[in-house]
Structure formats: C-alpha cells, structure tokens
XYZ file of C-alpha atoms in Angstrom:
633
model
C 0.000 0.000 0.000
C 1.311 3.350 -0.765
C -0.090 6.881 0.630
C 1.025 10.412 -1.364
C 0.605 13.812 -0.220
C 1.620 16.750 -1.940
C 2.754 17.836 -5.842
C 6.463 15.927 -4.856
C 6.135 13.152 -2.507
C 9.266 11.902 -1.061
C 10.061 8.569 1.098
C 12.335 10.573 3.246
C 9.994 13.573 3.696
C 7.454 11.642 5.450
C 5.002 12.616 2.327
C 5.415 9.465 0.077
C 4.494 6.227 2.652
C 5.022 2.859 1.483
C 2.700 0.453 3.755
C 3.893 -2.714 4.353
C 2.217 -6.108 5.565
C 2.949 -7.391 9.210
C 2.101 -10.210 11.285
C 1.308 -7.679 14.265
C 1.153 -4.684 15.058
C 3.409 -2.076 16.702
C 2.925 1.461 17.672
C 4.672 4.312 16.110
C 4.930 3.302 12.414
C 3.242 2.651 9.398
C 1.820 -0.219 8.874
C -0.912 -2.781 8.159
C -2.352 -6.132 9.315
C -4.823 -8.568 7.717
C -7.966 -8.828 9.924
C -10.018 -10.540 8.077
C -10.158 -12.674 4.750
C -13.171 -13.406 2.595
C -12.462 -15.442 -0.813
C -11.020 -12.481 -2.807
C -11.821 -9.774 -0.046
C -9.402 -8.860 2.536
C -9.763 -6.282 5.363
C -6.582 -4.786 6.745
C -6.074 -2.982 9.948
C -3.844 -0.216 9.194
C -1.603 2.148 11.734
C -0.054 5.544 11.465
C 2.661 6.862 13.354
C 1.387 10.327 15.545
C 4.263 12.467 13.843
C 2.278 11.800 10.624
C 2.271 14.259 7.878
C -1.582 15.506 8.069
C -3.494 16.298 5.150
C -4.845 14.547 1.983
C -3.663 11.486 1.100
C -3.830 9.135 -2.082
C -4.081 5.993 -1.537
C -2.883 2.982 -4.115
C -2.879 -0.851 -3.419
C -0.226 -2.964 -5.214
C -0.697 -6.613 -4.872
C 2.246 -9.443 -5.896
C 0.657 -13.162 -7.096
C 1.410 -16.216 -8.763
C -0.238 -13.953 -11.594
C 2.236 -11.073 -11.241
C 1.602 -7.754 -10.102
C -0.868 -5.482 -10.388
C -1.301 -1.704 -8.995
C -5.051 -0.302 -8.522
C -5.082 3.076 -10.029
C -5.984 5.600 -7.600
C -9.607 6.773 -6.734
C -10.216 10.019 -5.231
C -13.328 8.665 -3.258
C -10.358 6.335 -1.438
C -8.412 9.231 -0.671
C -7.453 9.396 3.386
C -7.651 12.597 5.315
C -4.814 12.432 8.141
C -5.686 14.952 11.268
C -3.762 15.697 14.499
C -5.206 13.634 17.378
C -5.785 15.125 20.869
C -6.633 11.580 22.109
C -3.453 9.980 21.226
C -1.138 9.972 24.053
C 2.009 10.301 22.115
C 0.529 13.187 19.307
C 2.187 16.608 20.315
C -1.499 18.032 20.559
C -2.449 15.517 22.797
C -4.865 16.746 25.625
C -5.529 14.639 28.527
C -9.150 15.995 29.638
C -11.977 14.350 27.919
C -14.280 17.165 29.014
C -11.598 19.801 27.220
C -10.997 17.922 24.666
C -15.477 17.684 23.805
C -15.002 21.799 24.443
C -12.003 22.992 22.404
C -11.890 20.254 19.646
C -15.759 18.941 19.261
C -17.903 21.449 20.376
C -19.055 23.396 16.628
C -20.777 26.615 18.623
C -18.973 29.054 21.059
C -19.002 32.416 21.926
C -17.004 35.594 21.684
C -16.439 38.572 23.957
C -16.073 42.117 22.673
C -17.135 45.691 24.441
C -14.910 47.244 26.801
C -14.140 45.499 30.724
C -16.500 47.036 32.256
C -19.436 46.079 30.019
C -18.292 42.766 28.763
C -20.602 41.828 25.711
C -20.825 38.024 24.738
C -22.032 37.105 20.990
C -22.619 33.198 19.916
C -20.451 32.157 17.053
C -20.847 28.825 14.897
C -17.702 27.303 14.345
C -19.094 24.581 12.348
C -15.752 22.445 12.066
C -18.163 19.497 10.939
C -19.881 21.447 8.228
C -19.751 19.760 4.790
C -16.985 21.672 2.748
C -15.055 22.810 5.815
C -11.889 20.076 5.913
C -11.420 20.739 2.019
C -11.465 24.698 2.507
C -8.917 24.291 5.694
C -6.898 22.067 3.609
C -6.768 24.220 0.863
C -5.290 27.153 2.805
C -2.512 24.481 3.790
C -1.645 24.529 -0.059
C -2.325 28.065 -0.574
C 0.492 28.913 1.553
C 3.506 27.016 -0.811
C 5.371 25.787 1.920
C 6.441 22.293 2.128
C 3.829 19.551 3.065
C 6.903 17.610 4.732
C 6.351 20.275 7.714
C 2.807 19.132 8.394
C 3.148 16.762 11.024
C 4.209 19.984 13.544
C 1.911 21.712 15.270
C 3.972 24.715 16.003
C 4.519 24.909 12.161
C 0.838 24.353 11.059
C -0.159 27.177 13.125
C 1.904 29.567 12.340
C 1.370 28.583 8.329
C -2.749 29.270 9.227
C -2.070 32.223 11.116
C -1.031 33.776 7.881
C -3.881 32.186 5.651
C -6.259 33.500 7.807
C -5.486 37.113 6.574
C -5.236 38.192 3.285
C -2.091 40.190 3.117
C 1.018 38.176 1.528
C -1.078 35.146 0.072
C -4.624 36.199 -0.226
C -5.715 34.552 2.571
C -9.424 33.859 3.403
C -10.824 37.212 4.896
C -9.808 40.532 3.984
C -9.406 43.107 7.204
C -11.484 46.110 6.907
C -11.643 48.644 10.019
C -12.843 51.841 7.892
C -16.549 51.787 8.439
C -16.901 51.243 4.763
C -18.381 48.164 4.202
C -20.399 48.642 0.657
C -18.123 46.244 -1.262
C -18.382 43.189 0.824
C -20.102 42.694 4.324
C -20.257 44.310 7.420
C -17.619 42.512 9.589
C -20.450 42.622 12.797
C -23.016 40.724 10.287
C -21.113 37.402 10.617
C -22.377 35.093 13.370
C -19.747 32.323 12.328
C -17.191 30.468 9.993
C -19.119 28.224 7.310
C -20.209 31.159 5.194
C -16.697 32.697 5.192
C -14.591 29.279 4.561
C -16.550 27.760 1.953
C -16.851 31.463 0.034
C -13.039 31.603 0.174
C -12.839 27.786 -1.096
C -15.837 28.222 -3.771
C -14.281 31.767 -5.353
C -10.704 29.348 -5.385
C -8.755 31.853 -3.095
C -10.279 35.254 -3.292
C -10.513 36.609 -0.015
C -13.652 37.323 1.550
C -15.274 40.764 2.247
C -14.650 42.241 5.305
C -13.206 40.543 9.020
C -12.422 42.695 12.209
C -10.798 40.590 14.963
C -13.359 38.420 15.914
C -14.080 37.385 12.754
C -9.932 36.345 11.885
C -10.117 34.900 15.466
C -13.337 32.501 15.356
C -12.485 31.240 11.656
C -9.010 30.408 12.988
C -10.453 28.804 15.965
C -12.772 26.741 13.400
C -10.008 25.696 11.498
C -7.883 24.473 14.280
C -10.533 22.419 15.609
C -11.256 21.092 12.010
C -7.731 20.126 11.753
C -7.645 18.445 15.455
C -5.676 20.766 17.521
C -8.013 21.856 20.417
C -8.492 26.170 20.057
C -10.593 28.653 21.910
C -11.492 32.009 21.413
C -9.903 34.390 23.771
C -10.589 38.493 24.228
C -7.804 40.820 25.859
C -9.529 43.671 26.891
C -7.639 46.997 27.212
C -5.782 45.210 24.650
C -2.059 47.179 23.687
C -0.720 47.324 20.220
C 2.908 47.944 20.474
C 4.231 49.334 17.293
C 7.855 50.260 17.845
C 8.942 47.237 19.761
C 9.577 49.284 22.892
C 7.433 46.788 24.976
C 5.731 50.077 26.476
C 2.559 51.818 25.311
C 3.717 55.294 24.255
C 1.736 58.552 24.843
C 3.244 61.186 23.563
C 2.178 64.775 24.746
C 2.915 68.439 23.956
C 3.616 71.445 26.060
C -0.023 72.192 26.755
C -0.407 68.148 27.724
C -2.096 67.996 24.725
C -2.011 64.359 22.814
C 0.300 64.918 19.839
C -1.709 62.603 17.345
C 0.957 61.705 14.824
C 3.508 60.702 17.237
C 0.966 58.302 19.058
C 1.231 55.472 16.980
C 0.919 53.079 19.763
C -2.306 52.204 20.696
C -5.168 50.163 22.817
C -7.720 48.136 21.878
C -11.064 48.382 23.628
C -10.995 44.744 23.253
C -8.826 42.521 21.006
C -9.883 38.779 20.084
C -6.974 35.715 19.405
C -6.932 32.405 19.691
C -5.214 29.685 21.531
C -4.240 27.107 20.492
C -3.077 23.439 22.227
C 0.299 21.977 21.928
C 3.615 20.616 23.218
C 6.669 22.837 22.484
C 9.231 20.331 21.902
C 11.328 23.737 20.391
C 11.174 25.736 24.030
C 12.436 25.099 27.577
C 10.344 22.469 29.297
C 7.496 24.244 30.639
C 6.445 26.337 27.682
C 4.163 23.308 26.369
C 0.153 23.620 26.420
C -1.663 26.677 25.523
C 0.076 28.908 22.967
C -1.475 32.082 21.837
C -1.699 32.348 17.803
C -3.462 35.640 16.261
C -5.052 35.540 12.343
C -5.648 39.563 12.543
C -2.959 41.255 10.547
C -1.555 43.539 12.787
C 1.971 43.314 12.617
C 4.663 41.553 10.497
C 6.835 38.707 11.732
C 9.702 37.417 10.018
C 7.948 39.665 7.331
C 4.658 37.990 7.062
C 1.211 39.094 8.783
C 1.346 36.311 11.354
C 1.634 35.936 15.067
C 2.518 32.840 17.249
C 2.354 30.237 18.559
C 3.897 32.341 21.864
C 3.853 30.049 24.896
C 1.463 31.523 27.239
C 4.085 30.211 29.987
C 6.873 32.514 28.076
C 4.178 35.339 27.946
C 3.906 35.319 32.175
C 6.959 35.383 32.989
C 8.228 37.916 30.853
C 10.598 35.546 28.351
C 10.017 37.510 25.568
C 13.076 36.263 23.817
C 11.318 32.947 22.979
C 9.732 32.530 19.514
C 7.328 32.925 18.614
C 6.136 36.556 19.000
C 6.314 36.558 22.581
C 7.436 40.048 22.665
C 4.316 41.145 20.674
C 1.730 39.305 22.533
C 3.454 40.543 26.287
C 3.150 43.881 24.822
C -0.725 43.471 24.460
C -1.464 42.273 27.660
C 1.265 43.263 30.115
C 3.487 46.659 28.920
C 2.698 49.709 30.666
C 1.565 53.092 29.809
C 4.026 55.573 29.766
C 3.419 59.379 28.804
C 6.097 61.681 27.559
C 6.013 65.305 27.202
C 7.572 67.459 24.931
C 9.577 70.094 25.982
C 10.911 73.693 24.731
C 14.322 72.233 22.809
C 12.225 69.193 21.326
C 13.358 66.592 23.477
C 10.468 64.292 25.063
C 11.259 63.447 29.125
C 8.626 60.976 30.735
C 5.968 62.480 33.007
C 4.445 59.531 34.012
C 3.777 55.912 33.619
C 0.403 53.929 34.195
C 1.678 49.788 35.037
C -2.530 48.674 35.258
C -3.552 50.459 31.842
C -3.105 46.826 29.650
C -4.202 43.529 29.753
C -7.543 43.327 31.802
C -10.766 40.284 32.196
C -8.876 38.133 29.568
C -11.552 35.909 28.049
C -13.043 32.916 26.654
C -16.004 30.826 26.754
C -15.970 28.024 29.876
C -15.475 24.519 29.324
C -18.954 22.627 29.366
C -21.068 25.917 29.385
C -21.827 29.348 28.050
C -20.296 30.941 30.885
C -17.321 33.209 30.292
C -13.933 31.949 31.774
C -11.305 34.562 33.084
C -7.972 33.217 32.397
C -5.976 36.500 32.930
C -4.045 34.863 35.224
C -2.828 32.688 32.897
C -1.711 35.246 30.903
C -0.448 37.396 33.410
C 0.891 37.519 37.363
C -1.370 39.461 39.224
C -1.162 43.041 38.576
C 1.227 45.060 41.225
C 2.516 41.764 42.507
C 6.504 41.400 42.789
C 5.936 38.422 39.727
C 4.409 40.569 37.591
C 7.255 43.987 38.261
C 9.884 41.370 37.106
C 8.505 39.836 34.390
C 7.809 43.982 32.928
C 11.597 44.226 34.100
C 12.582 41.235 32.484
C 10.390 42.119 29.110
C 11.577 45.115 28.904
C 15.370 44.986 28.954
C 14.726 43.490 26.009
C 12.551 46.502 24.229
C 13.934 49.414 22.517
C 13.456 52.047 25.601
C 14.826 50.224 28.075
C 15.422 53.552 29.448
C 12.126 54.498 30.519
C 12.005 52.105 33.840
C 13.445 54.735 36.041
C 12.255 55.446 39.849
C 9.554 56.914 40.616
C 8.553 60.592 42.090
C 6.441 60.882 45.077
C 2.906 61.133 44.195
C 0.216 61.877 46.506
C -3.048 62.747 44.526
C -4.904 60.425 42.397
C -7.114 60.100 39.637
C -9.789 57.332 38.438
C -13.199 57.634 36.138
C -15.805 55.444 37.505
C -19.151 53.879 34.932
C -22.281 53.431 37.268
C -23.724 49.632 36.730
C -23.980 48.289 33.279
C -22.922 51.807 31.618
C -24.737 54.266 29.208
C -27.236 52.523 26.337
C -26.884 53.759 23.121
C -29.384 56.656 22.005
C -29.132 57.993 25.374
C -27.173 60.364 27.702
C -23.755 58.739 29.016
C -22.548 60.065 32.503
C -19.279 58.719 34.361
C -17.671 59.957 37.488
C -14.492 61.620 38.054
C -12.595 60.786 41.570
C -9.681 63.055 42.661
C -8.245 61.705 46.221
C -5.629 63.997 48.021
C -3.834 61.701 50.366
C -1.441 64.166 51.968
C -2.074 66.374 54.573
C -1.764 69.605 52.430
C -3.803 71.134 50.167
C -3.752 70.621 46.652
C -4.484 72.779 43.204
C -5.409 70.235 40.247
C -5.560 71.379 36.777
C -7.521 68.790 35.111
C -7.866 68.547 31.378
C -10.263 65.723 29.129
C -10.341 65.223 25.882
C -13.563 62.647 24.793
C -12.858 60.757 21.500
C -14.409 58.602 19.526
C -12.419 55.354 18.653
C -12.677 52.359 16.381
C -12.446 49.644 19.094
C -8.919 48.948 17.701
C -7.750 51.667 19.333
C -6.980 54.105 16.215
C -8.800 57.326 17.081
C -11.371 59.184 14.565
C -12.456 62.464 16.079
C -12.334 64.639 19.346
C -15.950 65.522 19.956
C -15.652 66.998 23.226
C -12.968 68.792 25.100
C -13.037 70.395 28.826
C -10.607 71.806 31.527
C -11.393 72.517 35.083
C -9.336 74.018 38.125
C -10.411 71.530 41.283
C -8.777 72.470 44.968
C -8.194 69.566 47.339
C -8.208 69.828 50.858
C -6.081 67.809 53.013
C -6.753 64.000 52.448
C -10.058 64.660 50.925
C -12.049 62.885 47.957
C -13.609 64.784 45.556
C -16.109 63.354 42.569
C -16.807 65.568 39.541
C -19.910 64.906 37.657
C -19.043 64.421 33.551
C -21.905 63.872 30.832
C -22.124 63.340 27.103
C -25.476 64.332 25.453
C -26.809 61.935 22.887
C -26.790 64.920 20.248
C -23.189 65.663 20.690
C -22.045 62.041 19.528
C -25.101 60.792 17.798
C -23.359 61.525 14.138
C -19.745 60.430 14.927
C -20.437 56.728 15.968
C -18.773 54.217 14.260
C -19.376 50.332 14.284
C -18.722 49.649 18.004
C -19.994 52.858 19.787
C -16.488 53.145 21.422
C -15.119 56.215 23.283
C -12.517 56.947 25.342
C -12.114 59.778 27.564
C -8.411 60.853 28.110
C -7.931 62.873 31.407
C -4.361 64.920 31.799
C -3.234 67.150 35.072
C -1.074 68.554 37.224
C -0.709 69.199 40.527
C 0.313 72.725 41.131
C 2.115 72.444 44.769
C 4.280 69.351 43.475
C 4.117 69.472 40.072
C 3.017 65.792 39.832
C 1.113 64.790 36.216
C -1.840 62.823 36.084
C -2.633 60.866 33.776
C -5.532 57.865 32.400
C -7.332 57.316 29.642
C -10.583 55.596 29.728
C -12.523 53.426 27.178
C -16.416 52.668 27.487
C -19.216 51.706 24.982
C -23.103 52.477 24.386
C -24.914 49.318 24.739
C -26.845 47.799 22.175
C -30.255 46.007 22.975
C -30.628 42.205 22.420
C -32.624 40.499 19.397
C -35.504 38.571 21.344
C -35.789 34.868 19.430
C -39.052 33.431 20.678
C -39.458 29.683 18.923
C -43.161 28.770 18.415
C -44.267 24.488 18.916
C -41.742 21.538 19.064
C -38.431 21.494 16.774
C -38.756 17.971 14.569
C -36.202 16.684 12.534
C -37.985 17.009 8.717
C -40.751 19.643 9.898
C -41.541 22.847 9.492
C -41.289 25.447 12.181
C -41.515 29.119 12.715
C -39.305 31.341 15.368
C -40.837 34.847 16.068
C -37.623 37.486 15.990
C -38.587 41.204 18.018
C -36.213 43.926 17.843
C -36.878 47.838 19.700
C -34.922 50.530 17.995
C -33.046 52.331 21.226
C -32.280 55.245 19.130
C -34.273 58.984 18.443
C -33.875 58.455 14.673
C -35.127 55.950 11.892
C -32.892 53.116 10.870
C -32.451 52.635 6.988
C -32.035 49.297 5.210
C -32.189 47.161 8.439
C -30.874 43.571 7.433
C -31.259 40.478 9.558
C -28.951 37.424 9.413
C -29.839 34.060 10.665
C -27.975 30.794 10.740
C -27.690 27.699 12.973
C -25.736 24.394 11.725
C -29.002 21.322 12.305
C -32.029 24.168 11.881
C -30.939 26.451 8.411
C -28.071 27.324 6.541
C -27.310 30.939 6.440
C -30.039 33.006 5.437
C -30.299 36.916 4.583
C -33.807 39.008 5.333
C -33.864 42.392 4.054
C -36.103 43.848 6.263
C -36.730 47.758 5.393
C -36.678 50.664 7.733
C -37.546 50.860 11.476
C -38.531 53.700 12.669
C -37.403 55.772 15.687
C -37.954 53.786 18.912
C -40.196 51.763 17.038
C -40.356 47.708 18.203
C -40.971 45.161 15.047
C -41.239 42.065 15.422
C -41.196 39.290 11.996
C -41.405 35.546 12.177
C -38.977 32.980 10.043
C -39.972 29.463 9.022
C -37.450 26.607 8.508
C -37.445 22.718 8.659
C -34.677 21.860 11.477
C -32.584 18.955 9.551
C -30.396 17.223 12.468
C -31.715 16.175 16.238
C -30.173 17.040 19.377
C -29.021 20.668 21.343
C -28.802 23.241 18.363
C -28.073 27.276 18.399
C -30.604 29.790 15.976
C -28.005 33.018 15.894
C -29.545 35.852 14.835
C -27.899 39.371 13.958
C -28.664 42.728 12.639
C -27.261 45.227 10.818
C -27.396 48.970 9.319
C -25.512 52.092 9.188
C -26.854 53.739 11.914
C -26.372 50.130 14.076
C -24.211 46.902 14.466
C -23.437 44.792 17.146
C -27.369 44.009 17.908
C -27.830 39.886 18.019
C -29.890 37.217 20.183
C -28.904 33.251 20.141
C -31.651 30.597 21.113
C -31.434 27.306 22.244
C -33.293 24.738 20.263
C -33.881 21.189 20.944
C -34.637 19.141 18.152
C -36.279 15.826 18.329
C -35.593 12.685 15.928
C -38.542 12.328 14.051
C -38.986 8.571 15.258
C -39.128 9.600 18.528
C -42.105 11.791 18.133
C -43.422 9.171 16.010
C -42.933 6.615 18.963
C-alpha cells in the first residue's frame, strides 16, 4: 500500500508512505495487518505513526501473485484525510481531559467577547468544524500557503502557516481586514455570526478573499479551522488590549507642552478589546514548561519574520516575561502586560517621561468556559497578578529586552490620584452617558489640580477618529479629601460620529500645582446595544416545518435605513439573509422565520442585525430538536 501527499512526494519527507504487511502490530509506524479474509476480499487494519504528515492522502494498493503484479489506479473517493489527534497519548497536541478535549476540539458553537471590561458583551459564534466543505477549505489554505507539506506533522509549524492564511495580506488569505466603516463592497464585519459562510466562500471563489473581518471574525475562523484540523483552540478576548508598534514593549503617549495628545507621534495604541486564539500543543522547540496553551493571532496587525502572522507564543513565556522565545512573545506581552508611559515634549524638542500607568493593559482576559456558556477569566494565565513582585519582574525582564529600556526609572512621590468610575452596566446607546471623576488627596496639604479631558471617539482597535468633546477645570483639594466631579455626554453631541462599536474613550491629563506631579488615564467605554428577542413557536422535529418569532426595539431617536437580519444555525438552516426595510425611531418590530430543522439534538438559531446607523445588535436561542422517530414513537 502506498499513501502520497503533496505535488512531490518523497520517502524521506514523510510525504510518500510505502505500507507494508505485518504479522502484528506495533505502535509508532506505518503499517498494516490482515484482519479478516473473505475469498477475494481482505480487510486490513492499518496504523499511522502520531508524527504523521496531516493532510490529503492518495491511496494505491499494489498486490504481488502467482499472476504477477498489479497496482489499482488511484480513486479520489479512497483518498485518506490524516488529522492531528488530541486523544493519542504520544501526538504533540495531545490533551488529557476528555471534558476539554469535547469543548475545544468537538464542540461546533462558542461564543465571543467584545465591548470594553467594564461592560463585557458576549455574541454566539458557529464554528461549524463538521460542516460539509469545511476540511477541504482548511486544507486548501494548507496549499495556498507554498510551503512544504513535509512540515505538516508539527503543530507549532501548522499554526503559524494558518495564522497567515487567515489574513489576506502576503497570500490572499481567506478574509480581507477592513476597520474603515466602509463596508459597501463586501459585508459588514459585525453581520457574521460564524465560519461556514466565510470558509466555503473563500474555497468556492478558489482563493479570493472574503469581504470584510475585524478581529473576531480572523479569530473565530481560525479557531474553526484548528478544531477542524484536530488541535483543540478557543477564542480568547484581551480587553484593554495594547498594540505595540515600535517594539519598545511600552505603550507610548506622547504629549505636547499644553499636555495635549500629539496625534501623529501616538502610533501606539489600545484596543477596547482585542480577540486571538489559543491554540493546544507541546513545544518540543522551548524550555520544558512552555508546552500547552500557545497564543496564535489571524488579525494582521503586525509583520513577523515579514509575514502578517503571530505565534504560537507560549502563554508560559508570555507570564513570565521571556520575551526572547519565539514565537512573537514580545508582541503578545506587549498586548497584555506593557505599561503606559506618557512623555512630554519640551521647549528644545526633546520628550522626558511624566508619568507611567503599570494597570492600563491587559484586563478580564476571556473565553467561553469549558462545558457551558459561561465566560472563563484566564488573565491569570496570561499574566501575574497586577502590582505583585511576579508581575514587576517579568515587565523588568520584558523590557530589557525593548527598545526604551530607558524608561524604567524610579519613581517621584505622588500623593493625589485620579480614576473615572461607569455606574452599573454603563450608558445605552441613544441615550445620555454620565461617568464619574474621583480626585483623592492623600497628603495632609492642600492641593491645586488642573484637570484637562479630551472625549474621543475610537474604532475599538484603538486608532482614534475624532475629538468631539474637550473640557478643563481648576479643582482644589483639601487635606486628604475625595472629591467626585460629575461628567456627561449628550446623545446629540455624539449621535453623528459613531462608528461600528460605539467606542469612546475619555483621556484625562493634570497637574498638581504644589508638586508638580502629572496625572494621567485614559478611559474606554461603549453604548450598549439592545438584544434580538428569538421566541421559537411548537416543538423542533427533525424534517418539519417550524416558525421562530424574531422582536427587535430601535433604542435610538432616529429611523434606521435598510435594516438587514442574518440568521444561521448548523441542524435548523443554513445561512439566510432578510432584508427587512426601515424601522422607525424607537419603534419595536417584530417578523417571524420558518425553517425545517434537519439534524436532532441541542442546536443554536443566531440571529444578527445590521445597518448604518447600528451593528453589534444579536440574540442566540437554544433549540432542541427531536428525531422524528421519537415523536413518532
């Protein structure tokens, strides 16, 4: 027996494998047994070794008689798919809890956090790993990406190959990145509630990348195709998330005379929220220790050995500061552990720093729990806990390594302080937003605070888009007091400016006049968006019709053009687009949807909308459908 992968198969590449006949059989080689013999039929038991090549393979069968020989000719309906194995004790994926491995490898539906960390939103994506089309699609971004099929039986390598594909930079990967708020030539990147559509678009179209992806998207189709491919993956969200661009390991803010923000200098910036994924693996290439989950990232934010990818960094490597082990640890300590440091700009053009921030990055990092639709903090895997002696060193240790090694200097004394505090779940969109502004004076003096804020609106990547609101006040302290200041936006003021996720960020910049100490925080928040209610009418039968009722209230003073709804759910309907008209200021609509549910069992209906004047607005219901024998019975 012979198996091929690959335009050049070689013996000694692991890609051309010649199976031979045994009496029995070992572990940890090719090879095949004879089971069971039938006249002219034979069954054979065949093995694999776990460092197999994965992938596509073509199988032939040569048999030697009293004839001669004679070779089958191959048949692509014989051809063998070869995955990683998480159940295999000696695979380098291998995972040793059955419940993790039903999560992070079996489990087609999960969900992904976005929002800010104070108002953590949750939306349900389908990974659909299982989906018919989905193992050819993943396996043709494999061969997209040219490099040799003898690398395929790593796990370290595979990943970082699909971290690439995932993007379309370098070799028109599957989804093209689009942050603009432009979406007319594709789709809205919030419209998406999972990975079918997108994978078998990019697989149909033979390569053209698909119309547009924002982080969550490049995060849950990588997850999908890791878990299509066998290595267990989840969907993880850094909030606060930094994007380091000068590999300083520090968040840069760089300020002018006036403590104004000098906006071309401040290239550096932070996420409201930014979405990954990790991935599951030993790392026979690091220490010992480094093994398990690695964090691998599909948006294209930065180049690595001059290709849009990122990872796998150990998340072990990432903890303790080891930035100097590949691959991209630097990059992804950056984004959850550098601090915040401002510099000011002073008369003869030189910048000195003012202040630094060490708990600005790197907060509730995310992912759905194993078993449940809870949401799992795992920023202690991630990170030491914040202010603790672990977590100064590893910074330390990080940053020796960065190019401003400079900037950890000691600090000046510092005795008033500054935080913004959001009342409950925060300000709904279409409304008034207020937050609180907390000055404590902890010395026994009094104290004259200049206090300037700047209100911007962001795209939740961080990269600012327009100042809609600036203020400066004089506040006096008396000894050891604590003073709040009242702030408010009025709906009218930002209701033109928003952009796809209704992100702001206040930046607040001070000094104190006695000491001359700066203050300085920035602080992001988002306007809610209401929930789609999904009401499903009568039982959910395998084969018969059935009808959800989907109800919707417009939160906002003004008339929403071209609504469109988007519904999918792998078992119930494939992916289905209603173009649904206007809705009318604070106007509630309901419509109903009819579908025939076509496999039994726990299923998800995700339903999303979309318009220009709103995204992020979706509702997930749980629907269990019974075998239609059952009923029958």
């Amino acid at each position: 027996m012979h198996g091929r992968r690959g335009p050049l198969p070689a013996v000694s590449k692991g890609t051309h494998v010649i199976v031979p006949l045994v009496e029995e059989l070992e572990d940890g080689r090719w090879e095949a047994a004879v089971v069971k013999q039938e006249d002219r039929r034979i069954k054979l038991s065949v093995n694999s070794p776990p460092t197999a090549v994965i992938g596509r393979y073509q199988l032939t069968v040569g048999t030697t008689c009293a004839n001669g020989q004679d070779t089958f000719t191959h048949d692509p309906a014989n051809d063998i798919y070869m995955l990683f194995n998480p159940w295999c004790e000696d695979d380098s994926v291998f995972m040793d809890s059955e419940a993790e491995r039903q999560e992070y490898v079996l489990n087609d539906v999960g969900r992904i956090y976005y929002g800010t960390e104070y108002q953590i939103g949750a939306r349900t994506w389908n990974y659909g790993q299982f989906n018919d089309g989905i193992l050819a699609a993943c396996l043709f971004m494999l061969e997209r990406n040219r490099t040799p099929n003898s690398g395929w039986g790593d796990p370290v390598n595979v990943a970082r190959i699909l971290s690439a594909m995932v993007n379309s930079p370098d070799e028109l990967g599957v989804i093209e990145g689009n942050w603009s708020g432009d979406y007319s030539l594709g789709t809205s990147p919030t419209v998406w509630s999972g990975s079918v559509e997108i994978l078998n678009e990019y697989y149909k179209n033979k390569g053209t990348p698909v119309k547009y992806g924002q982080c969550w998207v490049f995060g849950g189709v990588f997850t999908t195709v890791l878990r299509c491919l066998g290595i267990p993956a989840r969907t993880v969200t850094n909030f606060s998330s930094a994007h380091d661009t000068d590999v300083s390991l520090t968040t840069d803010v760089y300020l002018d005379e006036e403590m104004e923000p000098i906006t071309y200098l401040n290239t550096d910036s932070i996420w409201n929220f930014h979405v990954w994924t990790d991935c599951w693996m030993a790392r026979p290439d690091l220490p010992p220790g480094n093994g398990g989950w690695q964090a691998v990232d599909g948006t294209p934010q930065e180049t690595s050995q001059g290709t849009f990818c990122c990872g796998p960094a150990s998340l072990a490597a990432v903890r303790n500061g080891q930035v100097y082990l590949k691959h991209d640890s630097a990059f992804v300590f950056a984004e959850v552990n550098s601090d915040k440091i401002y510099w000011q700009k002073s008369k003869d053009g030189t910048f000195s720093q003012v202040y630094s921030e060490k708990n600005a990055v790197g907060h509730s990092i995310s992912t759905k729990a194993v078993g449940s639709d809870e949401r799992n903090d795992i920023t202690h895997l991630y990170k030491h806990p914040e202010g603790s002696e672990e977590e100064r060193i590893a910074v330390e240790i990080a940053c020796r390594y960065g190019s401003k090694a400079a900037a950890y200097s000691s600090p000046t004394a510092e005795d008033v302080t500054v935080e913004v505090i959001l009342e409950g779940d925060g300000p709904k969109i279409g409304a008034d937003a207020e937050l609180t502004i907390r000055l404590k004076n902890m010395s026994s003096e009094k104290r004259t605070v200049t206090l300037h804020s700047q209100l911007a609106i962001m795209y939740y990547t961080g990269v600012f888009k327009d100042t809609v609101k600036k203020d400066k006040a004089d506040v006096e302290l008396l000894p050891n007091e604590e003073n709040d200041l009242a702030w408010e936006l009025e709906y009218k003021v930002y209701k033109d400016q928003l952009i796809d996720q209704a992100a702001l960020m206040l930046t607040l910049s001070g000094r104190v006049k006695e000491t001359q100490q700066v203050l300085a925080t920035q602080f992001s928040f988002r306007l809610r968006t209401p929930d789609l209610v999904i009401k499903p009418f009568g039982k959910a039968v395998v084969g018969e019709k059935m009808v959800v009722e989907i109800s919707f209230t417009n939160p906002l003073p003004q008339v929403l053009k071209a609504v469109i709804f988007h519904m999918e759910g792998t078992g119930l309907l494939p992916a289905r687009k209603i173009e649904f008209g206007d809705i009318g200021r604070h106007a509630s609509v309901s419509l109903e949807q009819h579908f025939v549910p076509s496999l039994p069992g726990p299923r998800k209906l995700l339903v999303s909308l979309d318009c220009k004047q709103l995204t992020q607005v979706h509702g997930a219901s749980d629907i269990n459908v019974e075998d239609k024998s059952s009923v029958a019975s």
